[in-house]
Short mmCIF file of N, CA and C in Angstrom, two decimals:
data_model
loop_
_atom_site.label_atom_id
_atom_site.label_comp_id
_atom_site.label_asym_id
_atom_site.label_seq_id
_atom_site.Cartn_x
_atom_site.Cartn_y
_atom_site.Cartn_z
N UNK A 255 -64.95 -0.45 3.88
CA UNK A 255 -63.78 0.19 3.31
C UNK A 255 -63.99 0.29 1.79
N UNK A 256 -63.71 1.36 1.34
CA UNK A 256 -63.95 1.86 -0.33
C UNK A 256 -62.71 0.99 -1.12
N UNK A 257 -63.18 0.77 -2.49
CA UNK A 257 -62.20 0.14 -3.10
C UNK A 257 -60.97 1.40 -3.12
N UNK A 258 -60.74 2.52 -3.24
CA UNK A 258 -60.43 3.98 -2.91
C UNK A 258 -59.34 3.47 -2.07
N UNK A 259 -59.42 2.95 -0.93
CA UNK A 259 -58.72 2.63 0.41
C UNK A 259 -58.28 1.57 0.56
N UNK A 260 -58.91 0.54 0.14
CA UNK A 260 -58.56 -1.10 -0.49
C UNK A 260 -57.09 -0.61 -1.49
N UNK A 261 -57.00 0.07 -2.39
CA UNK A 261 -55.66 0.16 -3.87
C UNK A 261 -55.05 1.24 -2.64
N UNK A 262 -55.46 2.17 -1.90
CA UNK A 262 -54.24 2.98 -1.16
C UNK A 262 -53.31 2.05 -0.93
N UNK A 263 -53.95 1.16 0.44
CA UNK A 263 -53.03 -0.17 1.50
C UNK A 263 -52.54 -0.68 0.87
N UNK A 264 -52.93 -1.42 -0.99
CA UNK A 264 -51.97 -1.88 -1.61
C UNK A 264 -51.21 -1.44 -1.89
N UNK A 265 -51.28 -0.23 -2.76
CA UNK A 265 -49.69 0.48 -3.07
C UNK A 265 -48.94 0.54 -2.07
N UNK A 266 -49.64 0.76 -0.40
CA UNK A 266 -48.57 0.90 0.49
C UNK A 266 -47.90 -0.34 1.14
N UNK A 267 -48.26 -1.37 0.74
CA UNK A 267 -47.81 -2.55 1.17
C UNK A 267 -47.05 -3.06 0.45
N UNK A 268 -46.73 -2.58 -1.17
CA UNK A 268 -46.10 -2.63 -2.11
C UNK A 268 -45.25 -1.79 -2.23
N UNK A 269 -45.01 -0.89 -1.14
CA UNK A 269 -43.99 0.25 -1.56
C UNK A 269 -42.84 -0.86 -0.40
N UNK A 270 -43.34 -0.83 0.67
CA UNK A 270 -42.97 -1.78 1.85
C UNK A 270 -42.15 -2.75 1.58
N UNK A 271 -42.99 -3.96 1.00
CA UNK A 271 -42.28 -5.08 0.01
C UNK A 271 -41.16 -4.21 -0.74
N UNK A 272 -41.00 -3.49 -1.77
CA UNK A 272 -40.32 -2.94 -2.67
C UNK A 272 -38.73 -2.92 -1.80
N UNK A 273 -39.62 -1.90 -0.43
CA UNK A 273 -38.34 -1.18 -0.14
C UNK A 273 -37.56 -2.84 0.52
N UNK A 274 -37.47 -3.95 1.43
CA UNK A 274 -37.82 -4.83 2.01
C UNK A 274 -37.08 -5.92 0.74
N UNK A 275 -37.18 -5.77 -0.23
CA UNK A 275 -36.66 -6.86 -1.00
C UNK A 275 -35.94 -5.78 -2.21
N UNK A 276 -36.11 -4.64 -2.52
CA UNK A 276 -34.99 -3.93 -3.39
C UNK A 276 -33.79 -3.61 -2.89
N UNK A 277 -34.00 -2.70 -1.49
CA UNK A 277 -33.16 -1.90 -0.60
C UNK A 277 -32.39 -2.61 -0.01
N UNK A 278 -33.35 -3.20 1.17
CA UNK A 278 -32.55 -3.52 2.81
C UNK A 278 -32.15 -4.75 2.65
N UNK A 279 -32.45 -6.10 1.89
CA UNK A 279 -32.36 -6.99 1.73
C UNK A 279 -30.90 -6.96 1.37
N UNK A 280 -30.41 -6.63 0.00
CA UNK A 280 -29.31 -6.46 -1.30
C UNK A 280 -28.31 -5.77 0.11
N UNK A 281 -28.44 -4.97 0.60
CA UNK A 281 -27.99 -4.04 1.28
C UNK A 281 -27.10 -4.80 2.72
N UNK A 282 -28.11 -6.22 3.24
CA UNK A 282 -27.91 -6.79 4.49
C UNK A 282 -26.80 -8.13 3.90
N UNK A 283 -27.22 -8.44 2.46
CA UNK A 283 -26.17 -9.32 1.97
C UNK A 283 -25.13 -8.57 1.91
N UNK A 284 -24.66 -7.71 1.52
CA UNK A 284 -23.47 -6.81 1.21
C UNK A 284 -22.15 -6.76 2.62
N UNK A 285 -23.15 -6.37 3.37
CA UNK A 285 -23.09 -6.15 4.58
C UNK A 285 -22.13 -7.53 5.13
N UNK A 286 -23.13 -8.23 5.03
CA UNK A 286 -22.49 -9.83 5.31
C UNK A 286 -21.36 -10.28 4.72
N UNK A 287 -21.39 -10.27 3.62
CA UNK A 287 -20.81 -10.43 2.47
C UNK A 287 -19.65 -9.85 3.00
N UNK A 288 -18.99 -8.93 3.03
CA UNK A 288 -17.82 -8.00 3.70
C UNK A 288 -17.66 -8.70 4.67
N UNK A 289 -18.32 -8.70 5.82
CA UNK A 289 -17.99 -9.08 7.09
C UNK A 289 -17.32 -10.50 7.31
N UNK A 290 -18.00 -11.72 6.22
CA UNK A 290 -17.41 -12.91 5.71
C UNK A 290 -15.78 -12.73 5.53
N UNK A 291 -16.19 -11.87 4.57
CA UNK A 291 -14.64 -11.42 3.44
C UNK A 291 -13.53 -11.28 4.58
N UNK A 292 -14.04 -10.49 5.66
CA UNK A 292 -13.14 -9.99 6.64
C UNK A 292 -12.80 -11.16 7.97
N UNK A 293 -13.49 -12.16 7.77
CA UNK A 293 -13.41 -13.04 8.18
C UNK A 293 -12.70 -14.30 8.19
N UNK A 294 -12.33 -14.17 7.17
CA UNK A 294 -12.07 -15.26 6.04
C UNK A 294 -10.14 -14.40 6.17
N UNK A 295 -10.28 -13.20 6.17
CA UNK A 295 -8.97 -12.63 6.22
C UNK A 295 -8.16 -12.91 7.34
N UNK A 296 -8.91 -12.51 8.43
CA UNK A 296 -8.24 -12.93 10.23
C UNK A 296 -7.93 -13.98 10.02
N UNK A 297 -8.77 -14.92 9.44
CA UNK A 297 -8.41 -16.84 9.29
C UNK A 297 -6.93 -17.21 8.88
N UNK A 298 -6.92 -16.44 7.85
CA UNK A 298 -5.62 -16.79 7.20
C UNK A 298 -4.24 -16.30 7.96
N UNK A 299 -4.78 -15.14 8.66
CA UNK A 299 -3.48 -14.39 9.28
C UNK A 299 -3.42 -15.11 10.74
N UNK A 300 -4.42 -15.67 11.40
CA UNK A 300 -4.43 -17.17 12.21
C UNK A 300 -3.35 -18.18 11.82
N UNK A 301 -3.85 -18.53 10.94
CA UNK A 301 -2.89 -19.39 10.17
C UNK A 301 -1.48 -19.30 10.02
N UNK A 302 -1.49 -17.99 9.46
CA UNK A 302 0.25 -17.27 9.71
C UNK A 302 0.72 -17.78 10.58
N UNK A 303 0.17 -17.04 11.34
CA UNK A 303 0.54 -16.80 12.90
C UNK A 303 0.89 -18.15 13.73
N UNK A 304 0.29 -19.24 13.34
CA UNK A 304 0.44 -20.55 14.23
C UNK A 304 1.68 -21.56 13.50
N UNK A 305 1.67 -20.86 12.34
CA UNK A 305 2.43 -21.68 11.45
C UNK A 305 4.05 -20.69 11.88
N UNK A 306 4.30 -19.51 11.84
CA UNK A 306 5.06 -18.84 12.65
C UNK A 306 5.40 -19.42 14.25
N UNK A 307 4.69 -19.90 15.01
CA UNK A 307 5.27 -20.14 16.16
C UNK A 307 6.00 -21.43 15.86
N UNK A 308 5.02 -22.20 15.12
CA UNK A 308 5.88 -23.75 14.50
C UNK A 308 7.08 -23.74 14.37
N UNK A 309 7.68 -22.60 13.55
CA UNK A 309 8.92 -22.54 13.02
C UNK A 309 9.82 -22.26 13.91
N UNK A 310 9.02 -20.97 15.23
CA UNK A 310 10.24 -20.73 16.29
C UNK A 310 10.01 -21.67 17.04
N UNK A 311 9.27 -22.36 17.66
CA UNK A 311 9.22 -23.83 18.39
C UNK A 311 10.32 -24.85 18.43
N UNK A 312 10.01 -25.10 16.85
CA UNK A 312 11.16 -26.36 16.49
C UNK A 312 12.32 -25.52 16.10
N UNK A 313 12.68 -24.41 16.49
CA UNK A 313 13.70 -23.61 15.46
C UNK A 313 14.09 -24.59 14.70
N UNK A 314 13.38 -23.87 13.34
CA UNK A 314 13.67 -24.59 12.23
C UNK A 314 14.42 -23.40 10.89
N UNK A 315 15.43 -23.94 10.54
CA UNK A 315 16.36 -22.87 10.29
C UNK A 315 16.08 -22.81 8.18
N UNK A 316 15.67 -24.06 8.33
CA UNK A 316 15.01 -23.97 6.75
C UNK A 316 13.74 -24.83 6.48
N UNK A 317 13.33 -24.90 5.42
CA UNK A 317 11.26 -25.54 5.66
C UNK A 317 11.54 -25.85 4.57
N UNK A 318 10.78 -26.80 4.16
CA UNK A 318 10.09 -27.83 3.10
C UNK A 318 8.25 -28.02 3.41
N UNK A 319 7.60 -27.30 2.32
CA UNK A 319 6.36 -27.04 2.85
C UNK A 319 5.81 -27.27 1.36
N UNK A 320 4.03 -27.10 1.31
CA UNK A 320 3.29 -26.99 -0.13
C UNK A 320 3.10 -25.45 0.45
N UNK A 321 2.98 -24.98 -1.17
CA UNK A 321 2.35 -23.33 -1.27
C UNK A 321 1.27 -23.44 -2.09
N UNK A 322 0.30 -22.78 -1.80
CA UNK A 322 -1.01 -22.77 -2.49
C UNK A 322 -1.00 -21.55 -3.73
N UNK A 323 -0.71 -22.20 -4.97
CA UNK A 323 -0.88 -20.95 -5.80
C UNK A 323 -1.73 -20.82 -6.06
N UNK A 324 -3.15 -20.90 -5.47
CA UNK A 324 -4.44 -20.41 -6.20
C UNK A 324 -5.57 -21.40 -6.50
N UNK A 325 -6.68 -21.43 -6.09
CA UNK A 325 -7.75 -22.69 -6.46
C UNK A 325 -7.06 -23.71 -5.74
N UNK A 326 -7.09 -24.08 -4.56
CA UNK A 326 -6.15 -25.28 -3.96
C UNK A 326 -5.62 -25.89 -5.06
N UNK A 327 -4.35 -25.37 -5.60
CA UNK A 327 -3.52 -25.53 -6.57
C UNK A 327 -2.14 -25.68 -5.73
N UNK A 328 -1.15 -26.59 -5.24
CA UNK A 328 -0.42 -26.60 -4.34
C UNK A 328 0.45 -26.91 -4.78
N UNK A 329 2.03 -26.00 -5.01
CA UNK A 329 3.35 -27.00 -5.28
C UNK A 329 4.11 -26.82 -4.26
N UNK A 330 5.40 -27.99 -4.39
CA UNK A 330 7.01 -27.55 -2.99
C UNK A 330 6.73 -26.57 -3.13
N UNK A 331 7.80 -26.17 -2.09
CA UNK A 331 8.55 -24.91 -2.22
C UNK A 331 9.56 -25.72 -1.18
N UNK A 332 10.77 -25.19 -1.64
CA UNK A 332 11.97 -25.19 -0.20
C UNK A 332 12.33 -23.91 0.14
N UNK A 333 12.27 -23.51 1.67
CA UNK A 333 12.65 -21.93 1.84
C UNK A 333 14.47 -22.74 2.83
N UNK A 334 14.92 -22.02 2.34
CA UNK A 334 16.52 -22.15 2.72
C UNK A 334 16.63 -21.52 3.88
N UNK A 335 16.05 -20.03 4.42
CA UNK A 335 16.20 -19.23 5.38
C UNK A 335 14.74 -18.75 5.96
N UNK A 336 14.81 -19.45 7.15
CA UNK A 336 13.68 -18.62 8.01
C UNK A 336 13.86 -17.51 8.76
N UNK A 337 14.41 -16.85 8.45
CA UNK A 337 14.91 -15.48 9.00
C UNK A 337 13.54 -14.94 8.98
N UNK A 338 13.71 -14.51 7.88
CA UNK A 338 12.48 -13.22 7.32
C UNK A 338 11.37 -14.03 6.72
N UNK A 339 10.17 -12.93 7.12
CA UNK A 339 9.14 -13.72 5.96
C UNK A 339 8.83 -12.32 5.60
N UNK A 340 7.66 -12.84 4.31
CA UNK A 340 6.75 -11.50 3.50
C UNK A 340 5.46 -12.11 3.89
N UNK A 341 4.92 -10.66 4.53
CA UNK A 341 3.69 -10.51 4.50
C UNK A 341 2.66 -9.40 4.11
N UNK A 342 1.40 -10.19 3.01
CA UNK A 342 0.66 -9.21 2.67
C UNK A 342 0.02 -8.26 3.65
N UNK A 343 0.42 -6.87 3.78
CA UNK A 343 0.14 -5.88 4.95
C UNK A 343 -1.17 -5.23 3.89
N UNK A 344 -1.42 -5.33 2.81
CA UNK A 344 -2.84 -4.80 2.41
C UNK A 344 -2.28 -4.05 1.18
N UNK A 345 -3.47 -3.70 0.65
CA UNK A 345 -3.42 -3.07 -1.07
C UNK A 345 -1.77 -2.99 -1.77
N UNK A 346 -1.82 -4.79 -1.88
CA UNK A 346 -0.62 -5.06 -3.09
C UNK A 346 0.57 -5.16 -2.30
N UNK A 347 0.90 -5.05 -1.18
CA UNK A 347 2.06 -4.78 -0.47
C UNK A 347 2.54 -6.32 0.17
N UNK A 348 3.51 -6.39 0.19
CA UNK A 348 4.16 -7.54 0.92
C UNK A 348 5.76 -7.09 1.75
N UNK A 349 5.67 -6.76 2.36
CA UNK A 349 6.50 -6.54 3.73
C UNK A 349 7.34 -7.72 4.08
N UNK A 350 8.50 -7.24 4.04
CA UNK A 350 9.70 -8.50 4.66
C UNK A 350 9.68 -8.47 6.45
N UNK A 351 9.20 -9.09 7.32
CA UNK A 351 9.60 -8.74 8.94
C UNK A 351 10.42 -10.20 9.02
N UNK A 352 11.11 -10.18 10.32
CA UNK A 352 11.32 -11.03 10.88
C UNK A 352 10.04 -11.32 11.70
N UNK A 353 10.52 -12.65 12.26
CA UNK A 353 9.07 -13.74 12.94
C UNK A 353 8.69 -12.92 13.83
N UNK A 354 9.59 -12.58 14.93
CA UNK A 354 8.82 -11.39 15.73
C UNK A 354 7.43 -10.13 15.10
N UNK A 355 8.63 -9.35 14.12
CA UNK A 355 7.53 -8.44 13.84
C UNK A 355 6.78 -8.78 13.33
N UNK A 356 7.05 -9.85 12.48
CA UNK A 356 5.33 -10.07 11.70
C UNK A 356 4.29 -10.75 12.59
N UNK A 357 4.74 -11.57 13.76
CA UNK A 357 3.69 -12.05 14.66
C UNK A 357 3.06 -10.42 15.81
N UNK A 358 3.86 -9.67 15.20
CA UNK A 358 3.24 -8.77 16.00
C UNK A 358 2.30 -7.87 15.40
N UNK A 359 3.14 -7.52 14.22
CA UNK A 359 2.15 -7.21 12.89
C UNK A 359 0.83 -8.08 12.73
N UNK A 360 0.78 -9.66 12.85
CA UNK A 360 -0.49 -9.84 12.92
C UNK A 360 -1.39 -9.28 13.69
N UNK A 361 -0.93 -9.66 14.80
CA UNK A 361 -2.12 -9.09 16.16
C UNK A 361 -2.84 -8.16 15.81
N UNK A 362 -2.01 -6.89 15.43
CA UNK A 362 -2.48 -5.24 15.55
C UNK A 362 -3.41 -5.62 14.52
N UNK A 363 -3.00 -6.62 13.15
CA UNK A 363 -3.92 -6.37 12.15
C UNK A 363 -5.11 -7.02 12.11
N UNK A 364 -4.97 -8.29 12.85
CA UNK A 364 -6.38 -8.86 13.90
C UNK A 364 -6.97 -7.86 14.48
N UNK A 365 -6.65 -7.28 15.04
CA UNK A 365 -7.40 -6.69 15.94
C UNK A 365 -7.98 -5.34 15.37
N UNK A 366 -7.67 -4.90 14.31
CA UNK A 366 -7.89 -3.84 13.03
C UNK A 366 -9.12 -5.03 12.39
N UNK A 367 -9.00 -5.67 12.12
CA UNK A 367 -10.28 -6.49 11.19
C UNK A 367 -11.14 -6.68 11.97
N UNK A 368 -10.97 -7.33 12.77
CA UNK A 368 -12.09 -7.49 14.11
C UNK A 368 -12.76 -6.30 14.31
N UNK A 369 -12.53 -5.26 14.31
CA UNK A 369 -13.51 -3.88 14.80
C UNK A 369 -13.89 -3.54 13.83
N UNK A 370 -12.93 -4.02 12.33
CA UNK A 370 -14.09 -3.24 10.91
C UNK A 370 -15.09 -4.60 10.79
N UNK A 371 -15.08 -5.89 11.51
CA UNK A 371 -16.28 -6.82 11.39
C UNK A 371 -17.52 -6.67 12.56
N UNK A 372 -16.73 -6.60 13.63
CA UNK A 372 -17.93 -5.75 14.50
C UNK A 372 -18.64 -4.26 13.47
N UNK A 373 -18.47 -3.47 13.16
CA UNK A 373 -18.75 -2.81 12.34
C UNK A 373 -19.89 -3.04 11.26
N UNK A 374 -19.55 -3.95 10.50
CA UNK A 374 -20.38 -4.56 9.41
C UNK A 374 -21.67 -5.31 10.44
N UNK A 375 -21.03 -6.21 11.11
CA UNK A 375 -22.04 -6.68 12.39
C UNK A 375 -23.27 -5.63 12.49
N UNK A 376 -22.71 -4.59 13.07
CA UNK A 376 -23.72 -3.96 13.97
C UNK A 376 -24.64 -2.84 12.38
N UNK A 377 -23.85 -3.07 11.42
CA UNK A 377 -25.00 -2.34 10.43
C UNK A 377 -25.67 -3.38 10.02
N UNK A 378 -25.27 -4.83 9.87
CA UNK A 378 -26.19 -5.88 9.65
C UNK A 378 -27.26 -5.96 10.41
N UNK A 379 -27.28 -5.80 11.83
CA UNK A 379 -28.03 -5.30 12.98
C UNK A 379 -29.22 -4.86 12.59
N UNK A 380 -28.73 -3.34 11.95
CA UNK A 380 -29.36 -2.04 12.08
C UNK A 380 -30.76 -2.85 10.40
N UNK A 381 -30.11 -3.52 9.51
CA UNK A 381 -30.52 -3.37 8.48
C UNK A 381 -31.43 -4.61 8.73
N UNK A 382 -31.37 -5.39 9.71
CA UNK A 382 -32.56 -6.65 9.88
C UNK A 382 -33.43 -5.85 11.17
N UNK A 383 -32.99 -5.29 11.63
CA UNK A 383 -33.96 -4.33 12.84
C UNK A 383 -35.24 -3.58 11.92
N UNK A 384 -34.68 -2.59 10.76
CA UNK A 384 -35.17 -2.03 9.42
C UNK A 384 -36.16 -3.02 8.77
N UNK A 385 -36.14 -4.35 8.41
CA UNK A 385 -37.00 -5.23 7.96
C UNK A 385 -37.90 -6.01 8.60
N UNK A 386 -37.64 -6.18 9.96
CA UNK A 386 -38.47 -6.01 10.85
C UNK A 386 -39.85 -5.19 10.83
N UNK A 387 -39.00 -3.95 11.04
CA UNK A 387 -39.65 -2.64 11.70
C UNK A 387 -40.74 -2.73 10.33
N UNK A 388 -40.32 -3.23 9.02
CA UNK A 388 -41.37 -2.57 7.70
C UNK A 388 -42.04 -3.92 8.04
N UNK A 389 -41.49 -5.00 7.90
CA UNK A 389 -43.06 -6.73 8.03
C UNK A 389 -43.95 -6.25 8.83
N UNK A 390 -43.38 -5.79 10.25
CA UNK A 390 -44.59 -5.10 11.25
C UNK A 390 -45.48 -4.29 10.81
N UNK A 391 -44.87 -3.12 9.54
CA UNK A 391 -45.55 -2.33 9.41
C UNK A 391 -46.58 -2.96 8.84
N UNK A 392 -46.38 -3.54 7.62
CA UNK A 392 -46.99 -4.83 6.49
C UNK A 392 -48.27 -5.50 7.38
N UNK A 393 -47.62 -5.85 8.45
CA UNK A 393 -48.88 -6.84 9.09
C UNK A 393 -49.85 -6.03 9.47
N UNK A 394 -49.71 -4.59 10.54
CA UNK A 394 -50.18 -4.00 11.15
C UNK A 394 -51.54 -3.31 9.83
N UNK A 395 -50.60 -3.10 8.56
CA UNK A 395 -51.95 -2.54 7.56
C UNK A 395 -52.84 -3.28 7.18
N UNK A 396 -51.83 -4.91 7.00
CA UNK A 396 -53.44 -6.26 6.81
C UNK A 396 -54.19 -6.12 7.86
N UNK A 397 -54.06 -6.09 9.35
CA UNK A 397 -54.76 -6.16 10.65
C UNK A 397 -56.03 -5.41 10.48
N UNK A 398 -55.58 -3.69 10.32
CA UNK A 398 -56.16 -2.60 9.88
C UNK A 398 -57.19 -2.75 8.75
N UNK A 399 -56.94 -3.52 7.89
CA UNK A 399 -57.47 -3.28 6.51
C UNK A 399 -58.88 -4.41 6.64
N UNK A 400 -58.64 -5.15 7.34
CA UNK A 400 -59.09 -6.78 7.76
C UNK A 400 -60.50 -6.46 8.20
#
């Protein structure tokens, strides 16, 4: 093999790498990264949701609870009326339902996150299938070159 053909396989094993740790890599964290995010969201609306049946369980007509303002930063709160709650329904919004609708409002919105995380899933999929498909290529040109 010519040195000619020796610097081709490199550049092309270097374009490979490039694409493999610039592209698909940055691209498969992202990916994840969201899918976490969206994960991490259902959790909390879990949470709602169980902490909602608590209240109709024991009908409990007023609560004494901690609220998390931020950085597990926790003070009282006394809520006087469990009638209604607010819930964040998405971009800035907080919605008054009663326990009903908002336990129903969760579901739908479970089940709305869940298919945009399957989603992220299956491009995470697509984007480690992609890095695959280029190492193979990678090996197959050392094999070749060998």
């Amino acid at each position: 093999m010519s040195n000619k053909e020796k610097q081709d396989l490199n550049e092309l094993i270097k374009k490979y790498d490039n694409f493999i740790n610039i592209t698909l890599r940055p691209s498969l964290k992202k990916e994840l990264d969201e899918r976490d995010h969206i994960f991490d969201t259902i959790s909390e609306y879990q949470k709602l949701y169980s902490q909602i049946e608590l209240i109709q369980e024991n009908k409990l007509n007023e609560l004494k609870t901690m609220v998390d303002l931020g950085s597990q930063f926790y003070a009282q709160a006394h809520i006087p009326d469990t009638t209604y709650i607010y819930v964040h329904t998405g971009f800035g919004f907080h919605v008054q339902f009663t326990l009903d609708e908002a336990k129903t409002f969760i579901k739908k919105k479970e089940q709305q996150l869940q298919k945009l995380a399957d989603k992220h899933t299956q491009e995470a999929d697509k984007i480690k299938a992609h890095i695959k498909m280029a190492l193979e290529a990678i090996s197959e040109i050392l094999v070749t070159s060998s």
